[in-house]
Amino acid sequence: MLLAPIATLSAAARPDGQLEIRVVDSETSEPLAARIHLRDARQRPVRTRGLGVAAHGDHFYVDGSTLLGLRRGQYTFDLDAGWERRTRAGHFEIDRRSEDTKEVEVSRFANLVSENWHGADLDADRSLTDLSVVLRAEQLAYLPLTEWRADDEQWKQASRTAASTRDLPSAIGLHAARLETAGGDLLFFRPGKLIDPTELPSPGRVTIDALQSARDAGYRIVAADLTAWDLPVWLAAGVLDAVCLIDRTSGYDRVETNSSTGRRRDTTFFPGKRGPGRWREAIYFQALNAGLQLPAVAGSGSGDTDSPLGTNRVYAHCDVGFSPEAWWQAIDAGQTVVTNGPLLRPSVFGEPPGFEFRLDSAGSFSAPIALNLSTRTKIDYLELIQNGEAVVSVRLADWAAAGGKLPELDFNRSGWFAIRAVTTDEDRYQLALSSPYYVSEASNPRISRKSCQFFFDWLDESAEQADVPDWRQAELAKARNYWQTRLANANAP
């Protein structure tokens, strides 16, 4: 059996003993890249510095195998070789002058690339050192790193050496920029090309004209936080290519926070640890109910946060095979599923999410939904979302007994539907959600009065924020006219 070279690294200045960990595929016995979370006898994370490669937060990575030099004591570990393989837990003990080897076999239960689903983390700023190992361990196909970032003052480039950027694989690109303002955070992507900050909005004056100019130059623009005060303005102007439904505020280590500076949730309707995630989902559904077609994406903030890369991820369906350009074309078409847990792959008449169906000559449409689902966390129900409401809940056992098919949804007017799986985790909102399928009645989208009013009220709250400059007041007025007109033309409650 061939093993990757062993990196001899020590977590202790004077280790008492050492353990070689080998990670292999249970079927092929080939070595695997993997992430390891190591804890001592008191269940405290062991300092990751000097362990494995690409140490970050409370974890590090191994490329097939590694030699751990540790102090005496008992240790436990969780080992993860990707979301399509089962997590392995184990324990070992280090004695004085001990030398031992532990081989961990990991089994695969899904292969999303073979089904043309390719995963990415759209919010990450990580060191390039050993990053290819991290990508293999996390089973991500694509990683556009944040190369430029700006606050209210200026754009700043990440510090990277020429050697570190040489010969990057196509899966990793310096193709993203992050802009953080009081009005909200935006992500800019330029697949296949380096970021030119002169083509991006000037920090401190992020006008709609500047955003449109960036789109004209080939950038995709993503709302990094759905609670952003400027979200109704961006939606009204049509400058967003996608929205980040599961973002960096969806915390790591089973905790969800609400660190956003945007519009706060009503904790009466969105209580507890699941509240922030459910609030963002509700905002997304309001945008869809207002008749807007927006794909959902996801990002972890790994690098700025201690979250492992890919903690929140988006899968895009690429029939033509993977390339950054093909992947973004799939995003443009809305062929996405976002997740921070379950692996959901729906199909309706053989089509991925984003497809638009037409009512038949009798003015009706029925959607037979086929679904592949893989999960390492417990799911009680699968849910069908129709026009923002969960209209069908199916037990996982009943879905499996039906051969992976879900009940049909019926439409006699325009609308949309999506598929959702929510885990039983009470400490965070852990889910997988498809971007919508659309049903169209003579190209006449469903526009909800309630949802248009939701964003109109949002604008009123936004206008009350302190120190609103004149140029933004003008854009708020234009957005108000847009939502008022859309409200007048609404055709649904």
Coordinates of C-alpha atoms in Angstrom, one line a residue:
M1 CA 0.0 0.0 0.0
L2 CA 1.4 3.4 -1.0
L3 CA 1.2 6.2 1.5
A4 CA 1.9 9.8 1.2
P5 CA 5.1 11.1 2.7
I6 CA 4.9 11.5 6.5
A7 CA 5.3 15.0 7.8
T8 CA 7.2 14.7 11.1
L9 CA 5.9 17.5 13.2
S10 CA 5.6 17.9 16.9
A11 CA 2.9 19.6 19.0
A12 CA 5.2 19.7 22.1
A13 CA 8.6 21.1 22.5
R14 CA 9.6 17.8 24.1
P15 CA 7.1 15.1 23.1
D16 CA 6.9 12.1 25.3
G17 CA 5.8 9.8 22.5
Q18 CA 4.6 9.8 19.0
L19 CA 1.7 8.3 17.0
E20 CA 1.6 7.8 13.2
I21 CA -1.9 8.3 11.9
R22 CA -2.7 6.8 8.5
V23 CA -6.0 7.6 6.7
V24 CA -7.1 5.3 3.9
D25 CA -10.2 4.6 1.8
S26 CA -12.0 1.5 3.1
E27 CA -12.6 0.1 -0.4
T28 CA -9.4 0.9 -2.2
S29 CA -6.9 1.3 0.7
E30 CA -5.6 4.4 -1.0
P31 CA -4.5 7.3 1.2
L32 CA -6.9 10.1 1.8
A33 CA -6.5 13.7 2.9
A34 CA -8.5 14.4 6.1
R35 CA -9.3 17.0 8.7
I36 CA -8.6 16.1 12.4
H37 CA -9.9 17.7 15.6
L38 CA -7.8 16.5 18.5
R39 CA -8.7 16.8 22.2
D40 CA -7.0 15.9 25.4
A41 CA -8.3 13.9 28.4
R42 CA -10.3 16.9 29.6
Q43 CA -11.8 17.3 26.1
R44 CA -9.9 20.5 25.5
P45 CA -8.7 21.1 22.0
V46 CA -5.0 20.4 21.6
R47 CA -3.1 23.3 20.1
T48 CA -2.9 22.7 16.4
R49 CA 0.3 24.5 15.8
G50 CA 2.9 22.0 14.7
L51 CA 0.4 19.3 14.0
G52 CA -0.2 18.0 10.4
V53 CA -0.5 20.7 7.8
A54 CA -2.8 23.7 7.2
A55 CA -3.6 24.1 10.9
H56 CA -6.5 26.4 11.5
G57 CA -8.6 27.1 14.6
D58 CA -9.0 23.8 16.5
H59 CA -8.2 21.5 13.6
F60 CA -5.4 20.5 11.2
Y61 CA -5.1 18.3 8.1
V62 CA -3.2 15.2 7.1
D63 CA -2.3 14.2 3.6
G64 CA -2.6 10.4 3.9
S65 CA -0.5 10.2 7.0
T66 CA 1.3 12.2 9.6
L67 CA 3.4 11.7 12.7
L68 CA 2.1 13.4 15.9
G69 CA 4.5 14.1 18.7
L70 CA 2.6 14.6 21.9
R71 CA 2.9 14.7 25.7
R72 CA 1.8 11.8 27.9
G73 CA -1.9 11.3 28.2
Q74 CA -5.2 10.2 26.7
Y75 CA -6.5 11.8 23.5
T76 CA -9.7 11.6 21.4
F77 CA -10.1 12.7 17.8
D78 CA -12.7 13.3 15.2
L79 CA -11.5 12.6 11.7
D80 CA -13.3 13.9 8.6
A81 CA -12.3 13.0 5.0
G82 CA -15.1 15.0 3.3
W83 CA -18.8 15.3 3.5
E84 CA -19.3 12.3 1.2
R85 CA -17.5 10.0 3.7
R86 CA -18.4 9.0 7.2
T87 CA -16.8 10.9 10.1
R88 CA -14.6 8.7 12.3
A89 CA -14.1 9.1 16.0
G90 CA -11.3 7.4 18.0
H91 CA -9.0 7.6 20.9
F92 CA -5.4 6.7 21.8
E93 CA -2.9 7.0 24.7
I94 CA 0.6 8.4 24.6
D95 CA 3.1 6.9 27.0
R96 CA 6.7 7.9 27.6
R97 CA 8.9 6.9 24.6
S98 CA 5.9 5.3 22.9
E99 CA 5.8 4.8 19.2
D100 CA 2.6 3.5 17.6
T101 CA 0.6 3.5 14.3
K102 CA -3.1 3.9 14.0
E103 CA -4.8 3.3 10.6
V104 CA -8.2 4.8 10.1
E105 CA -10.4 3.5 7.4
V106 CA -13.0 5.9 6.0
S107 CA -16.0 4.8 3.9
R108 CA -17.7 6.8 1.2
F109 CA -21.5 6.9 1.0
A110 CA -22.0 9.5 -1.9
N111 CA -20.2 10.8 -4.9
L112 CA -21.7 14.1 -5.9
V113 CA -19.2 14.8 -8.7
S114 CA -20.4 11.7 -10.5
E115 CA -23.9 13.2 -10.4
N116 CA -22.5 16.5 -11.8
W117 CA -22.8 18.4 -8.5
H118 CA -19.7 20.5 -7.7
G119 CA -19.2 22.2 -4.3
A120 CA -17.7 25.5 -3.4
D121 CA -17.2 27.9 -0.5
L122 CA -17.8 31.5 -1.7
D123 CA -16.5 33.3 1.4
A124 CA -12.9 32.2 2.3
D125 CA -9.6 33.9 2.9
R126 CA -7.0 31.2 3.6
S127 CA -3.3 30.8 3.3
L128 CA -2.3 29.0 0.0
T129 CA 0.1 26.8 1.9
D130 CA -1.1 23.2 1.6
L131 CA -4.5 24.5 0.5
S132 CA -4.8 21.8 -2.2
V133 CA -4.7 19.2 0.7
V134 CA -7.5 21.1 2.4
L135 CA -9.7 21.1 -0.7
R136 CA -9.3 17.4 -1.1
A137 CA -10.0 16.8 2.5
E138 CA -13.2 18.9 2.3
Q139 CA -14.2 17.5 -1.1
L140 CA -14.7 21.0 -2.6
A141 CA -14.4 21.5 -6.3
Y142 CA -13.9 25.2 -6.4
L143 CA -12.5 27.9 -4.1
P144 CA -12.5 31.6 -5.3
L145 CA -10.3 33.2 -2.5
T146 CA -10.9 36.7 -1.3
E147 CA -7.9 38.6 -2.8
W148 CA -9.1 42.1 -2.2
R149 CA -11.2 43.6 0.7
A150 CA -12.4 47.0 1.6
D151 CA -14.0 48.8 4.5
D152 CA -15.3 52.4 4.3
E153 CA -11.9 53.7 3.3
Q154 CA -9.9 51.8 0.7
W155 CA -9.3 48.5 -1.1
K156 CA -6.4 46.4 0.2
Q157 CA -4.8 43.3 -1.4
A158 CA -4.0 40.2 0.5
S159 CA -0.4 39.5 1.2
R160 CA 0.7 36.6 -0.9
T161 CA 4.2 35.8 -2.3
A162 CA 4.8 35.2 -6.0
A163 CA 5.8 31.6 -5.1
S164 CA 2.6 30.9 -3.3
T165 CA 0.5 32.0 -6.2
R166 CA 2.5 30.1 -8.9
D167 CA 0.8 27.2 -10.6
L168 CA -2.4 27.3 -8.7
P169 CA -4.8 24.5 -9.7
S170 CA -7.9 25.6 -11.6
A171 CA -10.0 24.8 -8.5
I172 CA -8.3 27.6 -6.6
G173 CA -8.5 31.2 -7.8
L174 CA -7.7 34.7 -6.5
H175 CA -11.0 35.8 -8.0
A176 CA -13.0 37.3 -5.1
A177 CA -13.3 40.7 -3.3
R178 CA -15.2 41.6 -0.2
L179 CA -16.7 45.0 0.5
E180 CA -17.9 45.8 4.0
T181 CA -20.0 48.9 4.5
A182 CA -22.7 50.2 6.9
G183 CA -25.2 49.4 4.2
G184 CA -24.2 45.8 4.0
D185 CA -21.5 43.4 2.8
L186 CA -21.0 42.4 -0.8
L187 CA -18.9 39.8 -2.6
F188 CA -17.5 40.3 -6.1
F189 CA -16.3 37.5 -8.2
R190 CA -14.5 37.5 -11.5
P191 CA -14.0 33.8 -12.6
G192 CA -10.8 33.2 -14.5
K193 CA -9.4 36.7 -14.1
L194 CA -7.7 38.6 -11.4
I195 CA -9.5 41.3 -9.5
D196 CA -8.9 44.9 -10.6
P197 CA -10.0 47.2 -7.8
T198 CA -10.3 50.2 -10.1
E199 CA -13.3 48.4 -11.6
L200 CA -15.0 48.0 -8.3
P201 CA -17.1 50.6 -6.3
S202 CA -15.2 53.2 -4.3
P203 CA -15.4 52.3 -0.6
G204 CA -17.6 54.7 1.2
R205 CA -19.7 55.5 -1.9
V206 CA -21.1 52.3 -3.1
T207 CA -23.6 53.6 -5.6
I208 CA -25.9 51.6 -7.8
D209 CA -24.2 53.0 -10.9
A210 CA -20.8 51.7 -9.6
L211 CA -22.3 48.3 -8.9
Q212 CA -23.8 48.1 -12.4
S213 CA -20.5 49.2 -13.9
A214 CA -18.8 46.3 -12.1
R215 CA -21.3 43.9 -13.5
D216 CA -20.7 45.4 -17.0
A217 CA -17.0 44.6 -16.5
G218 CA -17.8 40.9 -15.9
Y219 CA -18.1 40.7 -12.1
R220 CA -20.8 38.7 -10.4
I221 CA -22.1 40.4 -7.3
V222 CA -23.4 38.5 -4.3
A223 CA -25.1 39.9 -1.2
A224 CA -22.9 38.5 1.6
D225 CA -25.6 39.0 4.3
L226 CA -29.3 38.9 3.6
T227 CA -30.0 41.3 6.5
A228 CA -28.0 44.1 4.9
W229 CA -29.8 47.5 5.2
D230 CA -29.3 48.1 1.4
L231 CA -30.8 44.8 0.3
P232 CA -34.1 46.3 -0.9
V233 CA -32.1 48.9 -2.9
W234 CA -29.9 46.3 -4.5
L235 CA -33.0 44.1 -5.3
A236 CA -34.8 47.1 -6.8
A237 CA -31.9 47.9 -9.0
G238 CA -31.3 44.4 -10.1
V239 CA -27.6 44.4 -9.4
L240 CA -27.4 41.1 -7.5
D241 CA -26.5 37.8 -9.2
A242 CA -27.1 35.7 -6.1
V243 CA -27.6 36.0 -2.3
C244 CA -25.7 34.2 0.4
L245 CA -28.4 32.3 2.3
I246 CA -26.0 30.4 4.7
D247 CA -23.3 32.9 5.6
R248 CA -20.5 33.4 8.1
T249 CA -22.9 34.3 10.9
S250 CA -24.0 30.7 10.8
G251 CA -21.4 29.8 13.5
Y252 CA -19.1 26.8 13.7
D253 CA -19.0 24.3 16.6
R254 CA -22.8 24.0 16.9
V255 CA -23.3 27.7 17.7
E256 CA -25.2 30.2 15.6
T257 CA -24.7 33.9 16.2
N258 CA -26.4 37.1 15.1
S259 CA -23.3 39.3 14.6
S260 CA -24.8 41.1 11.6
T261 CA -25.2 44.9 11.8
G262 CA -28.2 44.7 9.4
R263 CA -31.9 44.5 10.0
R264 CA -32.6 42.6 13.2
R265 CA -35.0 39.7 13.5
D266 CA -38.1 39.7 15.6
T267 CA -37.2 37.1 18.2
T268 CA -40.9 36.4 18.8
F269 CA -41.1 34.8 15.4
F270 CA -37.5 33.7 15.1
P271 CA -36.4 32.7 18.6
G272 CA -33.4 30.9 19.9
K273 CA -30.3 29.6 18.3
R274 CA -32.1 28.7 15.1
G275 CA -33.5 32.1 14.8
P276 CA -30.8 33.9 12.8
G277 CA -30.7 31.2 10.1
R278 CA -34.5 31.1 9.9
W279 CA -34.6 34.9 9.6
R280 CA -32.3 34.9 6.6
E281 CA -34.3 32.1 5.0
A282 CA -37.5 34.1 5.5
I283 CA -36.0 37.2 3.9
Y284 CA -35.0 35.0 0.9
F285 CA -38.5 33.7 0.6
Q286 CA -39.9 37.2 0.7
A287 CA -37.6 38.2 -2.3
L288 CA -38.8 35.1 -4.2
N289 CA -42.5 35.9 -3.4
A290 CA -41.9 39.4 -4.7
G291 CA -41.4 37.8 -8.1
L292 CA -37.6 38.0 -8.2
Q293 CA -35.5 35.1 -9.4
L294 CA -32.4 34.8 -7.3
P295 CA -30.1 31.7 -6.8
A296 CA -29.0 30.9 -3.3
V297 CA -25.3 30.4 -2.5
A298 CA -23.3 29.9 0.7
G299 CA -19.9 30.7 2.3
S300 CA -18.2 30.0 5.7
G301 CA -15.9 33.0 6.2
S302 CA -13.1 30.5 6.9
G303 CA -9.9 32.5 7.5
D304 CA -11.7 35.4 9.1
T305 CA -13.4 32.8 11.4
D306 CA -12.2 29.5 12.8
S307 CA -14.7 27.6 10.8
P308 CA -13.3 24.8 8.6
L309 CA -13.3 25.5 4.9
G310 CA -16.7 24.5 3.4
T311 CA -18.6 24.6 6.7
N312 CA -21.3 26.3 4.6
R313 CA -21.2 25.4 0.9
V314 CA -23.1 25.7 -2.3
Y315 CA -23.3 22.9 -4.9
A316 CA -23.8 23.8 -8.6
H317 CA -25.1 21.4 -11.2
C318 CA -22.7 21.4 -14.2
D319 CA -23.7 19.0 -17.0
V320 CA -20.7 20.0 -19.1
G321 CA -18.1 19.1 -16.4
F322 CA -16.3 21.4 -14.1
S323 CA -14.5 24.6 -14.9
P324 CA -14.9 28.0 -13.0
E325 CA -16.7 29.4 -16.0
A326 CA -19.1 26.5 -16.3
W327 CA -19.7 26.5 -12.5
W328 CA -20.7 30.2 -12.6
Q329 CA -22.9 29.6 -15.6
A330 CA -24.8 27.0 -13.5
I331 CA -25.1 29.6 -10.7
D332 CA -26.5 32.1 -13.2
A333 CA -29.1 29.5 -14.1
G334 CA -30.0 29.0 -10.5
Q335 CA -28.9 25.3 -10.5
T336 CA -27.8 25.3 -6.9
V337 CA -28.3 23.7 -3.5
V338 CA -26.9 25.3 -0.3
T339 CA -26.1 23.3 2.8
N340 CA -24.3 23.2 6.1
G341 CA -25.1 19.6 6.6
P342 CA -27.3 17.3 4.4
L343 CA -26.4 16.6 0.7
L344 CA -29.5 17.2 -1.3
R345 CA -29.8 16.6 -5.1
P346 CA -33.3 17.2 -6.5
S347 CA -34.6 16.6 -10.0
V348 CA -38.0 17.5 -11.7
F349 CA -38.6 16.0 -15.1
G350 CA -34.8 15.5 -15.1
E351 CA -34.1 19.2 -14.6
P352 CA -32.0 20.7 -11.7
P353 CA -33.2 23.7 -9.7
G354 CA -33.6 27.0 -11.5
F355 CA -35.7 25.5 -14.3
E356 CA -38.8 27.4 -15.3
F357 CA -41.9 25.3 -16.2
R358 CA -45.0 26.6 -18.0
L359 CA -48.6 25.8 -17.2
D360 CA -50.1 23.5 -19.7
S361 CA -53.1 24.3 -22.0
A362 CA -55.5 23.5 -19.2
G363 CA -53.7 26.1 -16.9
S364 CA -52.1 23.6 -14.5
F365 CA -48.8 22.0 -13.7
S366 CA -47.9 19.0 -11.5
A367 CA -44.3 18.6 -10.3
P368 CA -43.0 15.0 -9.8
I369 CA -40.0 15.5 -7.6
A370 CA -37.2 12.9 -7.5
L371 CA -34.5 13.3 -4.9
N372 CA -31.1 11.9 -3.9
L373 CA -30.2 12.6 -0.3
S374 CA -27.2 11.8 1.7
T375 CA -26.6 12.9 5.3
R376 CA -24.4 12.3 8.3
T377 CA -26.8 14.0 10.6
K378 CA -30.3 12.9 11.6
I379 CA -33.2 14.2 9.5
D380 CA -36.8 13.6 10.5
Y381 CA -38.6 15.3 7.6
L382 CA -38.1 16.4 4.1
E383 CA -40.2 19.5 3.2
L384 CA -41.6 20.9 0.0
I385 CA -41.7 24.7 0.0
Q386 CA -44.4 26.2 -2.2
N387 CA -44.4 30.0 -2.5
G388 CA -42.6 30.3 0.8
E389 CA -44.7 27.9 2.8
A390 CA -43.9 24.3 3.9
V391 CA -46.9 22.5 2.3
V392 CA -45.6 18.9 2.5
S393 CA -43.5 17.2 5.1
V394 CA -42.4 13.6 4.5
R395 CA -40.7 11.3 7.0
L396 CA -37.3 10.1 5.8
A397 CA -38.4 6.5 6.1
D398 CA -41.5 7.1 4.0
W399 CA -39.4 8.9 1.3
A400 CA -37.0 5.9 1.2
A401 CA -39.9 3.5 0.9
A402 CA -41.2 5.5 -2.0
G403 CA -37.9 5.0 -3.9
G404 CA -36.6 8.5 -3.5
K405 CA -39.7 10.2 -4.8
L406 CA -41.7 13.0 -3.1
P407 CA -45.4 13.8 -3.4
E408 CA -46.3 16.0 -6.5
L409 CA -47.0 19.7 -6.1
D410 CA -49.8 21.2 -8.1
F411 CA -50.0 24.7 -9.6
N412 CA -52.7 26.5 -11.4
R413 CA -51.0 29.9 -11.3
S414 CA -47.5 31.2 -11.4
G415 CA -45.2 30.5 -8.4
W416 CA -42.1 28.7 -7.2
F417 CA -41.1 25.6 -5.2
A418 CA -38.0 24.3 -3.5
I419 CA -37.0 21.3 -1.5
R420 CA -35.6 21.5 2.1
A421 CA -34.1 19.1 4.6
V422 CA -33.6 20.3 8.1
T423 CA -31.7 18.3 10.7
T424 CA -32.7 17.7 14.3
D425 CA -29.8 19.8 15.6
E426 CA -31.4 22.3 18.1
D427 CA -28.2 24.3 18.5
R428 CA -28.1 25.8 15.0
Y429 CA -30.3 25.9 11.9
Q430 CA -28.7 23.1 9.9
L431 CA -30.3 22.5 6.6
A432 CA -30.0 21.9 2.9
L433 CA -32.2 24.0 0.5
S434 CA -32.5 23.9 -3.2
S435 CA -32.7 27.1 -5.2
P436 CA -36.3 27.5 -6.6
Y437 CA -38.0 25.8 -9.5
Y438 CA -40.3 28.3 -11.2
V439 CA -43.8 27.8 -12.6
S440 CA -44.8 30.5 -15.1
E441 CA -48.2 31.6 -16.4
A442 CA -47.6 33.4 -19.7
S443 CA -44.4 34.9 -18.4
N444 CA -46.4 36.6 -15.6
P445 CA -44.6 36.0 -12.3
R446 CA -46.3 35.7 -9.0
I447 CA -45.9 38.9 -7.0
S448 CA -47.0 39.0 -3.4
R449 CA -48.4 42.2 -1.9
K450 CA -47.2 41.1 1.5
S451 CA -43.7 40.6 0.3
C452 CA -43.5 43.9 -1.6
Q453 CA -44.8 45.7 1.5
F454 CA -42.1 43.8 3.5
F455 CA -39.3 45.5 1.5
F456 CA -41.1 48.8 1.3
D457 CA -41.2 48.9 5.2
W458 CA -37.6 47.9 5.2
L459 CA -36.7 51.0 3.2
D460 CA -38.5 53.2 5.7
E461 CA -36.4 51.7 8.5
S462 CA -33.2 52.0 6.4
A463 CA -33.9 55.7 5.8
E464 CA -34.0 56.3 9.6
Q465 CA -30.4 55.2 10.0
A466 CA -28.0 57.9 11.1
D467 CA -26.0 60.0 8.7
V468 CA -27.6 58.9 5.5
P469 CA -25.8 60.9 2.7
D470 CA -27.7 62.7 -0.1
W471 CA -26.7 60.3 -2.8
R472 CA -28.0 57.3 -0.8
Q473 CA -31.2 59.2 0.0
A474 CA -31.8 59.5 -3.7
E475 CA -31.2 55.8 -4.2
L476 CA -33.6 55.0 -1.4
A477 CA -36.2 57.2 -3.1
K478 CA -35.7 55.3 -6.4
A479 CA -36.0 52.0 -4.6
R480 CA -39.2 53.2 -2.9
N481 CA -40.7 54.0 -6.2
Y482 CA -39.8 50.5 -7.5
W483 CA -41.4 48.7 -4.6
Q484 CA -44.4 51.0 -4.6
T485 CA -45.0 50.2 -8.3
R486 CA -44.4 46.5 -7.7
L487 CA -46.9 46.6 -4.9
A488 CA -49.5 48.2 -7.1
N489 CA -48.9 45.5 -9.7
A490 CA -49.0 42.6 -7.2
N491 CA -51.3 39.7 -8.2
A492 CA -51.1 37.5 -5.0
P493 CA -51.7 38.1 -1.3

